[in-house]
Each structure stands twice: as C-alpha cells, then as structure tokens.
C-alpha cells in the first residue's frame, strides 16, 4: 500500500492499446453499479452497526451471521466494508472534484491567454509533477493534520496538474481552429462569448475521460493514506482503514486482507476500463 504512485497522464485517443472486450466492459459496469448501490443503501444492506464491538466474537471466520467474519474488535467486516465503500468513494470524488475545480480554469486560462501566465503555470505544474504524487500528498496531510478532508484535499491538489495540462493542451489546439477565428471576426471575445460557448464544450470529452482515470487513482490514494492512518480516523471505516486493521492479524484471519484489497483493485480496474468506454461513447465521429 505504500508503494510510490505516479500521476496518471493524459492518454492519447490514438493509442494502440487493445480495447477491452464487451464482457470486460459489462463486468466493469456491474462493479461500478454495485459500488453505487453500496454507497446509496449502506444502512439498508448492512446487517450490523459497523462500529459495534463484540469482544466475545473476535476474528470469527465467514458464517451466516457474519458474511465476511469479524475483526479483532468483533466488528462485522461486511458492514464495515459497506460503509467503507461510501467513505472511500465520496472521498475519491471529493479529491477529483477539487482537481477539476482548480485545474480546469487554470488550464483553459493558460492555453487561451498564453504569454507569461502560461509560462508560470507550466513551470508550477512541472514542479508539482516532479514529486511522486502519493509522497507529496502524504507530506501535505502530515503537515496539515491527519483527517479524511485534509487528506483528500491534498490528493485533489496533487491531481490538479493533470487536469491543467490536459485542459491547456486542448485549449491551445482549439484556439487555432477556423470557427474560433470566425467568432473573433464577428467581435466575440471574453468568457461569456468565447470560452463558455466555444472552448469548454469542445474540451469536455477528454476531461471526462481523465476524470474516470483519476477516480481510480484517488481511490488508491485514499486507501494508501488511510492505511498509514493519515486518512479516516478510528472508528470510521474505509477500505484503506479496514485493510490496515486486517494487516495486523494477517496470520489469524488472512481473508480480511483480501476482501478490501480485491474491492480496491476491482473498482480501480472498472474505472480504468470505463474511461475507454466513455471516450468511445463521447466520440463525435461515432455513429
């Protein structure tokens, strides 16, 4: 969980990487659907209070009463995984939302204005991206204090350069298009008459594709920070927190390590597969 992660870059639409099969895509949709159900209906699906301790039922194996067993404090793992799904996914969405909120305006402004503003923005982005992403997030979180809001704000700041670079490149490409020159010839300028109607609609497709990729990265970042006790704080459950607790008792209850690990891996895999599907669905050349 503490391996150094690098920021995901923009993937070219012309990539030669083999496209996932339809079965893989459907499986990915099912995984995301199950995650959404867990986020929305955790209270209804959970058989027990995720924080309720039962010191007479420590590290129990899988059973009809405890579908995934219990942890070292007698808490129901299945319930904690359900509520942990909500915490992890919402935290990842928070980080991505911060990245887009910060990165999209700066990227568009840098690509549209050029000059000294573009130069300064590029230099700052290069400086941030020169650090390993998770290490930088750990440093920010440790400085500001360990909690899930601070942790995901730090992750959002770390992810923002990815959106900045993507939005800047797309804006610079659109700026030289014929319809932009035509709009200028009719006196159109500024945010309301140029950026909003002409630039943003034409860069939103690659941004949405990148958002799906960043969701997977943010999930891993949240799990990593919570595993290191820099994210959610006890007794709150998240996938990283459940994994961290289970790791201490891997000899007695190894299944408890695999469950959150597989949940993280499957969800990240699904988001990465669906990023390609989103690109295909939003492709203007697709019939």
Coordinates of C-alpha atoms in Angstrom, one line a residue:
X1 CA 0.0 0.0 0.0
X2 CA 2.9 2.3 0.5
X3 CA 4.4 1.9 -3.0
X4 CA 5.1 5.2 -4.7
X5 CA 2.4 6.2 -7.2
X6 CA 2.9 8.4 -10.2
X7 CA 0.3 10.8 -11.5
X8 CA -1.8 9.4 -14.4
X9 CA -1.1 11.3 -17.5
X10 CA -3.4 12.1 -20.5
X11 CA -3.9 9.1 -22.7
X12 CA -3.9 9.7 -26.4
X13 CA -7.0 8.9 -28.4
X14 CA -4.7 7.4 -30.9
X15 CA -3.2 4.9 -28.5
X16 CA -2.6 1.4 -29.9
X17 CA -3.6 -0.3 -26.6
X18 CA -6.0 -3.1 -27.2
X19 CA -9.6 -2.1 -26.5
X20 CA -11.4 -4.1 -23.7
X21 CA -13.9 -6.7 -24.8
X22 CA -17.6 -6.2 -24.3
X23 CA -17.7 -8.7 -21.5
X24 CA -15.0 -6.8 -19.6
X25 CA -16.9 -3.6 -20.1
X26 CA -20.1 -5.1 -18.8
X27 CA -18.3 -6.5 -15.8
X28 CA -16.9 -3.1 -15.1
X29 CA -20.4 -1.5 -15.3
X30 CA -21.6 -4.2 -12.8
X31 CA -18.8 -3.4 -10.4
X32 CA -19.5 0.3 -10.6
X33 CA -23.2 -0.4 -10.2
X34 CA -22.6 -2.5 -7.0
X35 CA -20.4 0.3 -5.6
X36 CA -23.1 2.9 -6.3
X37 CA -25.7 0.6 -4.5
X38 CA -23.4 0.2 -1.5
X39 CA -22.8 4.0 -1.3
X40 CA -26.5 4.7 -1.6
X41 CA -28.0 2.0 0.6
X42 CA -25.3 1.1 3.1
X43 CA -27.7 1.5 6.0
X44 CA -30.3 -0.9 4.5
X45 CA -27.8 -3.5 3.4
X46 CA -25.5 -3.6 6.5
X47 CA -26.6 -6.4 8.9
X48 CA -25.0 -4.7 11.9
X49 CA -23.6 -1.4 13.1
X50 CA -20.2 -1.1 11.5
X51 CA -18.7 0.3 14.8
X52 CA -20.4 -2.0 17.2
X53 CA -17.8 -4.1 19.1
X54 CA -18.4 -7.6 20.4
X55 CA -15.4 -8.8 22.4
X56 CA -16.8 -12.3 22.6
X57 CA -16.7 -12.6 18.8
X58 CA -13.1 -11.7 17.8
X59 CA -11.7 -12.7 14.4
X60 CA -14.5 -15.0 13.6
X61 CA -14.4 -16.7 10.2
X62 CA -17.1 -16.4 7.5
X63 CA -20.5 -17.5 8.6
X64 CA -24.2 -16.9 8.0
X65 CA -24.3 -14.3 10.8
X66 CA -21.0 -12.6 9.7
X67 CA -20.7 -12.9 5.9
X68 CA -17.1 -11.8 5.9
X69 CA -16.2 -12.6 9.5
X70 CA -15.3 -10.2 12.3
X71 CA -12.2 -8.1 13.0
X72 CA -10.1 -8.0 16.2
X73 CA -12.7 -5.9 18.0
X74 CA -15.6 -8.2 17.0
X75 CA -17.0 -5.7 14.4
X76 CA -18.8 -7.1 11.4
X77 CA -16.5 -6.9 8.4
X78 CA -19.3 -6.9 5.8
X79 CA -21.0 -3.9 7.4
X80 CA -17.7 -2.1 7.7
X81 CA -17.0 -2.8 4.0
X82 CA -20.4 -1.4 3.0
X83 CA -20.0 1.8 5.0
X84 CA -16.3 2.0 4.0
X85 CA -17.4 2.0 0.3
X86 CA -19.3 5.1 0.9
X87 CA -16.4 6.8 2.7
X88 CA -13.8 5.8 0.1
X89 CA -15.9 6.7 -3.0
X90 CA -17.1 10.0 -1.6
X91 CA -13.5 10.9 -0.6
X92 CA -12.2 10.0 -4.0
X93 CA -14.9 12.0 -5.7
X94 CA -14.1 15.0 -3.4
X95 CA -10.4 14.8 -4.5
X96 CA -11.3 14.6 -8.2
X97 CA -13.8 17.5 -7.8
X98 CA -11.1 19.6 -6.3
X99 CA -8.7 18.7 -9.1
X100 CA -11.2 19.7 -11.7
X101 CA -12.3 22.9 -10.0
X102 CA -8.7 24.0 -9.6
X103 CA -7.2 22.5 -12.8
X104 CA -9.8 23.2 -15.5
X105 CA -10.0 27.0 -15.2
X106 CA -6.2 27.3 -14.8
X107 CA -5.6 25.0 -17.8
X108 CA -8.1 26.9 -20.0
X109 CA -6.7 30.2 -19.0
X110 CA -3.1 29.1 -19.7
X111 CA -3.9 27.7 -23.0
X112 CA -6.1 30.7 -24.1
X113 CA -4.0 33.6 -22.8
X114 CA -0.5 32.2 -23.4
X115 CA 2.4 34.5 -22.6
X116 CA 3.7 34.9 -19.1
X117 CA 0.7 33.4 -17.5
X118 CA 1.1 30.2 -19.5
X119 CA 4.8 30.1 -18.7
X120 CA 4.3 30.5 -15.0
X121 CA 1.5 27.9 -14.9
X122 CA 3.6 25.3 -16.9
X123 CA 6.6 25.8 -14.5
X124 CA 4.5 25.3 -11.4
X125 CA 2.8 22.3 -12.9
X126 CA 6.1 20.7 -13.8
X127 CA 7.4 21.4 -10.3
X128 CA 4.4 19.7 -8.7
X129 CA 4.5 16.7 -11.0
X130 CA 8.2 16.2 -10.4
X131 CA 7.4 14.8 -7.0
X132 CA 5.9 11.3 -6.6
X133 CA 2.2 12.0 -6.1
X134 CA 1.5 9.9 -3.0
X135 CA 4.6 11.2 -1.3
X136 CA 3.5 14.8 -1.9
X137 CA 0.0 14.0 -0.6
X138 CA 1.5 12.4 2.5
X139 CA 3.6 15.4 3.1
X140 CA 0.7 17.8 2.8
X141 CA -1.5 15.7 5.0
X142 CA 1.1 15.2 7.7
X143 CA 1.7 19.0 7.8
X144 CA -2.0 20.0 8.0
X145 CA -3.1 17.1 10.2
X146 CA -4.4 13.6 9.6
X147 CA -8.1 13.5 8.7
X148 CA -10.0 12.5 5.6
X149 CA -10.9 16.0 4.5
X150 CA -7.4 17.2 4.6
X151 CA -6.1 14.1 3.0
X152 CA -8.4 14.2 0.0
X153 CA -7.9 18.0 -0.4
X154 CA -4.2 17.2 -0.6
X155 CA -4.8 14.5 -3.2
X156 CA -7.0 16.9 -5.1
X157 CA -4.2 19.5 -5.2
X158 CA -1.8 16.8 -6.3
X159 CA -4.1 15.7 -9.1
X160 CA -4.9 19.2 -10.4
X161 CA -1.8 19.4 -12.6
X162 CA -3.1 16.5 -14.7
X163 CA -6.3 18.4 -15.5
X164 CA -4.3 21.7 -16.0
X165 CA -2.0 20.0 -18.6
X166 CA -4.9 18.4 -20.4
X167 CA -7.1 21.5 -20.5
X168 CA -4.2 23.6 -21.6
X169 CA -3.3 21.3 -24.5
X170 CA -6.9 21.0 -25.6
X171 CA -7.4 24.8 -25.4
X172 CA -4.3 25.6 -27.4
X173 CA -5.4 23.2 -30.1
X174 CA -8.9 24.7 -30.3
X175 CA -7.6 28.3 -30.2
X176 CA -6.3 27.9 -33.8
X177 CA -9.5 26.4 -35.2
X178 CA -11.3 28.1 -38.0
X179 CA -14.6 28.6 -36.1
X180 CA -12.7 30.4 -33.4
X181 CA -11.2 32.8 -35.9
X182 CA -14.7 33.3 -37.4
X183 CA -16.1 34.1 -34.0
X184 CA -13.4 36.6 -33.4
X185 CA -14.0 38.3 -36.7
X186 CA -17.6 38.9 -35.5
X187 CA -16.3 40.6 -32.4
X188 CA -16.8 37.7 -29.9
X189 CA -14.4 37.7 -27.0
X190 CA -14.2 37.1 -23.3
X191 CA -15.5 34.4 -21.1
X192 CA -19.2 34.6 -22.0
X193 CA -18.9 34.7 -25.7
X194 CA -15.8 32.7 -26.4
X195 CA -14.8 30.4 -23.6
X196 CA -18.2 29.1 -22.4
X197 CA -19.8 28.5 -25.8
X198 CA -16.8 27.5 -27.9
X199 CA -13.9 26.2 -25.8
X200 CA -15.5 24.3 -22.9
X201 CA -17.9 22.2 -24.9
X202 CA -15.0 21.0 -27.1
X203 CA -12.6 20.0 -24.3
X204 CA -15.2 18.4 -22.0
X205 CA -14.8 14.9 -23.6
X206 CA -11.1 14.3 -22.8
X207 CA -11.7 15.9 -19.4
X208 CA -14.5 13.4 -18.5
X209 CA -12.3 10.5 -19.7
X210 CA -9.5 11.8 -17.5
X211 CA -11.9 12.1 -14.5
X212 CA -12.7 8.4 -14.7
X213 CA -9.0 7.6 -14.7
X214 CA -8.4 10.0 -11.7
X215 CA -11.2 8.4 -9.7
X216 CA -9.3 5.1 -9.7
X217 CA -6.1 6.9 -8.7
X218 CA -7.9 8.8 -5.9
X219 CA -9.3 5.6 -4.6
X220 CA -5.8 4.1 -4.3
X221 CA -4.6 7.4 -2.7
X222 CA -7.4 7.3 -0.1
X223 CA -6.6 3.7 0.7
X224 CA -2.9 4.4 1.0
X225 CA -3.4 7.4 3.3
X226 CA -6.0 5.6 5.5
X227 CA -3.7 2.6 5.6
X228 CA -1.0 4.9 7.0
X229 CA -3.5 6.4 9.5
X230 CA -3.4 9.8 7.6
X231 CA -6.9 9.5 6.2
X232 CA -10.0 8.4 8.1
X233 CA -9.6 8.1 11.8
X234 CA -10.9 5.3 14.0
X235 CA -13.6 4.1 14.3
X236 CA -14.7 5.3 10.9
X237 CA -14.5 2.6 8.2
X238 CA -13.0 2.9 4.8
X239 CA -11.4 0.4 2.5
X240 CA -7.9 1.5 3.5
X241 CA -8.7 1.6 7.2
X242 CA -10.2 -2.0 7.1
X243 CA -7.1 -3.2 5.2
X244 CA -4.8 -1.5 7.7
X245 CA -6.5 -3.2 10.6
X246 CA -6.7 -6.6 8.9
X247 CA -3.0 -6.4 8.1
X248 CA -2.1 -6.6 11.8
X249 CA -3.8 -10.0 12.0
X250 CA -3.0 -11.5 8.6
X251 CA -1.8 -14.7 10.2
X252 CA -5.0 -15.4 12.1
X253 CA -7.5 -14.0 9.5
X254 CA -6.0 -13.7 6.0
X255 CA -9.4 -13.3 4.3
X256 CA -9.9 -9.9 5.9
X257 CA -6.9 -8.6 4.0
X258 CA -8.0 -10.0 0.6
X259 CA -11.6 -8.5 0.8
X260 CA -10.7 -4.8 0.9
X261 CA -7.7 -5.4 -1.4
X262 CA -9.9 -7.0 -4.0
X263 CA -12.5 -4.3 -3.6
X264 CA -10.0 -1.6 -4.3
X265 CA -8.4 -3.5 -7.2
X266 CA -11.7 -4.3 -8.9
X267 CA -13.1 -0.8 -8.6
X268 CA -9.9 0.8 -9.9
X269 CA -9.9 -1.7 -12.8
X270 CA -13.6 -0.8 -13.5
X271 CA -12.9 2.9 -13.6
X272 CA -10.0 2.5 -15.9
X273 CA -11.9 0.3 -18.3
X274 CA -14.9 2.6 -18.3
X275 CA -12.7 5.6 -19.1
X276 CA -12.1 4.0 -22.5
X277 CA -15.8 3.3 -22.9
X278 CA -16.7 6.9 -22.0
X279 CA -14.2 8.1 -24.7
X280 CA -15.9 5.8 -27.2
X281 CA -19.4 7.0 -26.3
X282 CA -18.5 10.6 -26.4
X283 CA -16.5 10.4 -29.7
X284 CA -18.2 12.8 -32.1
X285 CA -17.1 10.6 -35.0
X286 CA -19.0 7.6 -33.6
X287 CA -22.2 6.8 -35.5

